[in-house]
Amino acid sequence: MALLAAGVLASGGATADLNAGFTPAIIQLGAAARLDYTIVADGEVGRRGLGFSAELPAGLALADPALNQISCPGFVEAPAGGDTLVISELSLAAGQSCQISVHVEALAAGNYSVTSSELSGAGAPDPPATAELQVVVNQALLGITYSQASARWGTGCGSAMSWTTPRAAFFLT
């Protein structure tokens, strides 16, 4: 389970919101997905010193290379093959958002949740953010081709099936 902690250095009840998500949300075993964190500085005050960390659950690891993007000033520690991501010293202007994206590799099949803790610091706490990832083994990728009186489909795994119909018309549901 992932644990996230964020520090918000702002005054007067201003907050920053943290959101998380995987792209794509379903991947094959051994593939990588992008884990996106978005922080939005609410209110009329900029933020400095924002940070958080995340520990990936067993079955997921930071890919090589792990860091894909950071859209604001700050530091990212995301060692390839590791399970801990540390973000620190982020700076955002009032109303600005920051996106941090890392690649995560699937080491085992299953359903994974990466859930943050509440954002903490000078602002009001924000509810936890959760990213969901499903890792599948040999998910069938179906493709159908049709020509005149025959049809063929494949599973994307090297096997295929074809048939011939006495007429050119048939229905697939």
PDB file of C-alpha atoms in Angstrom:
ATOM      1  CA  MET A   1       0.000   0.000   0.000  1.00  0.00           C
ATOM      2  CA  ALA A   2       1.311   3.444  -0.843  1.00  0.00           C
ATOM      3  CA  LEU A   3       1.697   6.082   1.777  1.00  0.00           C
ATOM      4  CA  LEU A   4       1.879   9.718   0.808  1.00  0.00           C
ATOM      5  CA  ALA A   5       2.547  12.693   3.011  1.00  0.00           C
ATOM      6  CA  ALA A   6       2.600  16.253   1.796  1.00  0.00           C
ATOM      7  CA  GLY A   7       3.676  19.469   3.444  1.00  0.00           C
ATOM      8  CA  VAL A   8       1.952  22.667   2.384  1.00  0.00           C
ATOM      9  CA  LEU A   9       3.710  25.909   3.298  1.00  0.00           C
ATOM     10  CA  ALA A  10       1.108  28.626   2.919  1.00  0.00           C
ATOM     11  CA  SER A  11      -0.797  30.907   5.236  1.00  0.00           C
ATOM     12  CA  GLY A  12      -4.399  31.593   6.116  1.00  0.00           C
ATOM     13  CA  GLY A  13      -6.107  28.253   5.452  1.00  0.00           C
ATOM     14  CA  ALA A  14      -5.078  28.029   1.794  1.00  0.00           C
ATOM     15  CA  THR A  15      -4.723  24.465   0.585  1.00  0.00           C
ATOM     16  CA  ALA A  16      -3.248  22.356  -2.146  1.00  0.00           C
ATOM     17  CA  ASP A  17      -5.093  19.360  -3.622  1.00  0.00           C
ATOM     18  CA  LEU A  18      -3.393  16.087  -4.580  1.00  0.00           C
ATOM     19  CA  ASN A  19      -4.854  13.701  -7.177  1.00  0.00           C
ATOM     20  CA  ALA A  20      -3.424  10.429  -8.525  1.00  0.00           C
ATOM     21  CA  GLY A  21      -4.115   8.075 -11.432  1.00  0.00           C
ATOM     22  CA  PHE A  22      -2.570   5.414 -13.687  1.00  0.00           C
ATOM     23  CA  THR A  23      -2.435   5.589 -17.504  1.00  0.00           C
ATOM     24  CA  PRO A  24      -3.385   3.072 -18.765  1.00  0.00           C
ATOM     25  CA  ALA A  25      -5.339   1.586 -15.866  1.00  0.00           C
ATOM     26  CA  ILE A  26      -4.968  -2.012 -17.181  1.00  0.00           C
ATOM     27  CA  ILE A  27      -1.614  -3.410 -18.338  1.00  0.00           C
ATOM     28  CA  GLN A  28       0.030  -6.733 -19.150  1.00  0.00           C
ATOM     29  CA  LEU A  29       2.413  -8.393 -16.687  1.00  0.00           C
ATOM     30  CA  GLY A  30       5.909  -6.993 -17.325  1.00  0.00           C
ATOM     31  CA  ALA A  31       4.599  -3.788 -18.931  1.00  0.00           C
ATOM     32  CA  ALA A  32       4.788  -0.273 -17.507  1.00  0.00           C
ATOM     33  CA  ALA A  33       2.083   2.265 -16.688  1.00  0.00           C
ATOM     34  CA  ARG A  34       2.434   5.973 -15.990  1.00  0.00           C
ATOM     35  CA  LEU A  35       1.548   7.031 -12.447  1.00  0.00           C
ATOM     36  CA  ASP A  36       0.485  10.688 -12.472  1.00  0.00           C
ATOM     37  CA  TYR A  37       0.274  12.948  -9.439  1.00  0.00           C
ATOM     38  CA  THR A  38      -1.311  16.365  -9.863  1.00  0.00           C
ATOM     39  CA  ILE A  39      -1.063  19.053  -7.201  1.00  0.00           C
ATOM     40  CA  VAL A  40      -3.190  22.200  -7.518  1.00  0.00           C
ATOM     41  CA  ALA A  41      -2.501  25.292  -5.409  1.00  0.00           C
ATOM     42  CA  ASP A  42      -5.953  26.528  -4.353  1.00  0.00           C
ATOM     43  CA  GLY A  43      -6.695  30.097  -3.411  1.00  0.00           C
ATOM     44  CA  GLU A  44      -4.764  33.281  -3.954  1.00  0.00           C
ATOM     45  CA  VAL A  45      -1.482  32.298  -2.293  1.00  0.00           C
ATOM     46  CA  GLY A  46       1.427  30.471  -3.949  1.00  0.00           C
ATOM     47  CA  ARG A  47       2.985  27.390  -2.373  1.00  0.00           C
ATOM     48  CA  ARG A  48       6.619  26.574  -1.631  1.00  0.00           C
ATOM     49  CA  GLY A  49       8.094  23.500   0.000  1.00  0.00           C
ATOM     50  CA  LEU A  50       5.400  21.058  -1.085  1.00  0.00           C
ATOM     51  CA  GLY A  51       6.420  17.427  -0.942  1.00  0.00           C
ATOM     52  CA  PHE A  52       5.199  13.879  -0.577  1.00  0.00           C
ATOM     53  CA  SER A  53       6.424  10.314  -0.745  1.00  0.00           C
ATOM     54  CA  ALA A  54       4.894   7.085  -1.980  1.00  0.00           C
ATOM     55  CA  GLU A  55       5.710   3.462  -1.311  1.00  0.00           C
ATOM     56  CA  LEU A  56       4.567   1.098  -4.060  1.00  0.00           C
ATOM     57  CA  PRO A  57       2.943  -2.195  -3.040  1.00  0.00           C
ATOM     58  CA  ALA A  58       4.727  -5.517  -3.597  1.00  0.00           C
ATOM     59  CA  GLY A  59       4.226  -6.497  -7.245  1.00  0.00           C
ATOM     60  CA  LEU A  60       4.999  -3.004  -8.574  1.00  0.00           C
ATOM     61  CA  ALA A  61       8.356  -1.263  -8.971  1.00  0.00           C
ATOM     62  CA  LEU A  62       9.654   1.986 -10.409  1.00  0.00           C
ATOM     63  CA  ALA A  63      10.627   1.373 -14.050  1.00  0.00           C
ATOM     64  CA  ASP A  64      13.940   2.260 -15.709  1.00  0.00           C
ATOM     65  CA  PRO A  65      13.884   5.173 -16.256  1.00  0.00           C
ATOM     66  CA  ALA A  66      11.303   5.984 -13.628  1.00  0.00           C
ATOM     67  CA  LEU A  67      10.838   9.740 -13.994  1.00  0.00           C
ATOM     68  CA  ASN A  68       8.752  10.827 -16.942  1.00  0.00           C
ATOM     69  CA  GLN A  69       7.982  14.468 -16.114  1.00  0.00           C
ATOM     70  CA  ILE A  70       7.780  17.165 -13.469  1.00  0.00           C
ATOM     71  CA  SER A  71       6.081  20.405 -14.506  1.00  0.00           C
ATOM     72  CA  CYS A  72       7.137  22.708 -11.654  1.00  0.00           C
ATOM     73  CA  PRO A  73      10.342  23.471  -9.756  1.00  0.00           C
ATOM     74  CA  GLY A  74      11.167  20.717  -7.270  1.00  0.00           C
ATOM     75  CA  PHE A  75      13.089  17.502  -6.680  1.00  0.00           C
ATOM     76  CA  VAL A  76      12.149  13.892  -7.474  1.00  0.00           C
ATOM     77  CA  GLU A  77      13.875  10.790  -6.117  1.00  0.00           C
ATOM     78  CA  ALA A  78      12.619   7.732  -8.019  1.00  0.00           C
ATOM     79  CA  PRO A  79      15.327   5.055  -8.179  1.00  0.00           C
ATOM     80  CA  ALA A  80      14.790   2.510 -10.969  1.00  0.00           C
ATOM     81  CA  GLY A  81      13.746  -0.854  -9.535  1.00  0.00           C
ATOM     82  CA  GLY A  82      12.832   0.736  -6.221  1.00  0.00           C
ATOM     83  CA  ASP A  83       9.509   0.947  -4.457  1.00  0.00           C
ATOM     84  CA  THR A  84       9.759   4.417  -2.919  1.00  0.00           C
ATOM     85  CA  LEU A  85       9.155   7.758  -4.601  1.00  0.00           C
ATOM     86  CA  VAL A  86      10.123  10.997  -2.824  1.00  0.00           C
ATOM     87  CA  ILE A  87       9.009  14.425  -4.080  1.00  0.00           C
ATOM     88  CA  SER A  88      10.250  17.552  -2.292  1.00  0.00           C
ATOM     89  CA  GLU A  89      10.591  21.329  -2.465  1.00  0.00           C
ATOM     90  CA  LEU A  90       7.839  21.855  -5.057  1.00  0.00           C
ATOM     91  CA  SER A  91       6.925  25.482  -5.788  1.00  0.00           C
ATOM     92  CA  LEU A  92       3.606  26.584  -7.277  1.00  0.00           C
ATOM     93  CA  ALA A  93       2.146  30.010  -7.990  1.00  0.00           C
ATOM     94  CA  ALA A  94      -1.413  30.756  -6.838  1.00  0.00           C
ATOM     95  CA  GLY A  95      -3.853  28.645  -8.855  1.00  0.00           C
ATOM     96  CA  GLN A  96      -1.029  26.772 -10.622  1.00  0.00           C
ATOM     97  CA  SER A  97      -0.966  23.001 -10.966  1.00  0.00           C
ATOM     98  CA  CYS A  98       2.038  20.685 -11.047  1.00  0.00           C
ATOM     99  CA  GLN A  99       2.144  17.243 -12.601  1.00  0.00           C
ATOM    100  CA  ILE A 100       4.671  14.603 -11.601  1.00  0.00           C
ATOM    101  CA  SER A 101       4.698  11.441 -13.719  1.00  0.00           C
ATOM    102  CA  VAL A 102       6.697   8.276 -13.109  1.00  0.00           C
ATOM    103  CA  HIS A 103       6.728   4.935 -14.885  1.00  0.00           C
ATOM    104  CA  VAL A 104       5.766   1.920 -12.794  1.00  0.00           C
ATOM    105  CA  GLU A 105       6.523  -1.647 -13.910  1.00  0.00           C
ATOM    106  CA  ALA A 106       4.248  -4.615 -13.174  1.00  0.00           C
ATOM    107  CA  LEU A 107       6.148  -7.495 -11.551  1.00  0.00           C
ATOM    108  CA  ALA A 108       3.098  -9.582 -10.597  1.00  0.00           C
ATOM    109  CA  ALA A 109      -0.502  -9.897 -11.778  1.00  0.00           C
ATOM    110  CA  GLY A 110      -3.241  -8.467  -9.594  1.00  0.00           C
ATOM    111  CA  ASN A 111      -5.217  -5.390  -8.655  1.00  0.00           C
ATOM    112  CA  TYR A 112      -3.242  -2.605  -7.005  1.00  0.00           C
ATOM    113  CA  SER A 113      -4.277   0.530  -5.146  1.00  0.00           C
ATOM    114  CA  VAL A 114      -1.908   3.368  -4.409  1.00  0.00           C
ATOM    115  CA  THR A 115      -3.569   5.531  -1.762  1.00  0.00           C
ATOM    116  CA  SER A 116      -2.157   8.722  -0.314  1.00  0.00           C
ATOM    117  CA  SER A 117      -2.447  10.060   3.175  1.00  0.00           C
ATOM    118  CA  GLU A 118      -4.092  13.453   3.643  1.00  0.00           C
ATOM    119  CA  LEU A 119      -2.084  16.451   2.533  1.00  0.00           C
ATOM    120  CA  SER A 120      -0.737  18.114   5.642  1.00  0.00           C
ATOM    121  CA  GLY A 121       0.895  21.422   6.472  1.00  0.00           C
ATOM    122  CA  ALA A 122      -0.326  24.979   6.894  1.00  0.00           C
ATOM    123  CA  GLY A 123      -3.467  24.433   4.801  1.00  0.00           C
ATOM    124  CA  ALA A 124      -6.537  22.401   5.584  1.00  0.00           C
ATOM    125  CA  PRO A 125      -6.049  18.669   4.964  1.00  0.00           C
ATOM    126  CA  ASP A 126      -7.162  17.204   1.639  1.00  0.00           C
ATOM    127  CA  PRO A 127      -8.786  13.743   1.389  1.00  0.00           C
ATOM    128  CA  PRO A 128      -6.526  10.877   0.281  1.00  0.00           C
ATOM    129  CA  ALA A 129      -5.936  10.340  -3.451  1.00  0.00           C
ATOM    130  CA  THR A 130      -6.101   6.808  -4.861  1.00  0.00           C
ATOM    131  CA  ALA A 131      -4.744   5.400  -8.118  1.00  0.00           C
ATOM    132  CA  GLU A 132      -5.945   1.959  -9.271  1.00  0.00           C
ATOM    133  CA  LEU A 133      -3.961  -0.389 -11.538  1.00  0.00           C
ATOM    134  CA  GLN A 134      -4.945  -3.819 -12.847  1.00  0.00           C
ATOM    135  CA  VAL A 135      -2.156  -6.117 -14.072  1.00  0.00           C
ATOM    136  CA  VAL A 136      -3.262  -9.058 -16.229  1.00  0.00           C
ATOM    137  CA  VAL A 137      -1.509 -12.089 -17.693  1.00  0.00           C
ATOM    138  CA  ASN A 138      -1.929 -12.736 -21.431  1.00  0.00           C
ATOM    139  CA  GLN A 139      -4.989 -10.568 -21.842  1.00  0.00           C
ATOM    140  CA  ALA A 140      -6.534 -11.452 -25.179  1.00  0.00           C
ATOM    141  CA  LEU A 141      -6.310  -8.725 -27.768  1.00  0.00           C
ATOM    142  CA  LEU A 142      -9.053  -9.558 -30.240  1.00  0.00           C
ATOM    143  CA  GLY A 143      -8.794  -8.511 -33.856  1.00  0.00           C
ATOM    144  CA  ILE A 144     -11.255  -9.543 -36.569  1.00  0.00           C
ATOM    145  CA  THR A 145     -10.729  -9.461 -40.295  1.00  0.00           C
ATOM    146  CA  TYR A 146     -13.352 -10.267 -42.900  1.00  0.00           C
ATOM    147  CA  SER A 147     -13.069 -10.949 -46.599  1.00  0.00           C
ATOM    148  CA  GLN A 148     -15.947 -12.172 -48.741  1.00  0.00           C
ATOM    149  CA  ALA A 149     -16.982 -15.516 -47.262  1.00  0.00           C
ATOM    150  CA  SER A 150     -14.343 -16.078 -44.590  1.00  0.00           C
ATOM    151  CA  ALA A 151     -13.515 -14.482 -41.269  1.00  0.00           C
ATOM    152  CA  ARG A 152     -10.524 -14.733 -38.980  1.00  0.00           C
ATOM    153  CA  TRP A 153      -9.740 -13.517 -35.518  1.00  0.00           C
ATOM    154  CA  GLY A 154      -6.659 -13.739 -33.330  1.00  0.00           C
ATOM    155  CA  THR A 155      -6.060 -13.444 -29.616  1.00  0.00           C
ATOM    156  CA  GLY A 156      -2.863 -11.438 -29.937  1.00  0.00           C
ATOM    157  CA  CYS A 157      -1.017 -14.324 -28.294  1.00  0.00           C
ATOM    158  CA  GLY A 158       0.070 -16.186 -31.400  1.00  0.00           C
ATOM    159  CA  SER A 159      -3.029 -18.318 -31.863  1.00  0.00           C
ATOM    160  CA  ALA A 160      -5.738 -17.709 -34.420  1.00  0.00           C
ATOM    161  CA  MET A 161      -8.985 -19.225 -35.569  1.00  0.00           C
ATOM    162  CA  SER A 162     -10.649 -18.898 -38.935  1.00  0.00           C
ATOM    163  CA  TRP A 163     -13.787 -20.208 -40.556  1.00  0.00           C
ATOM    164  CA  THR A 164     -15.579 -20.110 -43.842  1.00  0.00           C
ATOM    165  CA  THR A 165     -19.268 -19.413 -44.181  1.00  0.00           C
ATOM    166  CA  PRO A 166     -21.459 -20.454 -47.089  1.00  0.00           C
ATOM    167  CA  ARG A 167     -22.569 -16.847 -47.439  1.00  0.00           C
ATOM    168  CA  ALA A 168     -20.932 -13.501 -47.028  1.00  0.00           C
ATOM    169  CA  ALA A 169     -23.398 -12.323 -44.342  1.00  0.00           C
ATOM    170  CA  PHE A 170     -23.137 -13.183 -40.652  1.00  0.00           C
ATOM    171  CA  PHE A 171     -23.371 -11.357 -37.339  1.00  0.00           C
ATOM    172  CA  LEU A 172     -20.832 -10.931 -34.546  1.00  0.00           C
ATOM    173  CA  THR A 173     -22.113  -9.961 -31.122  1.00  0.00           C
TER     174      THR A 173
END
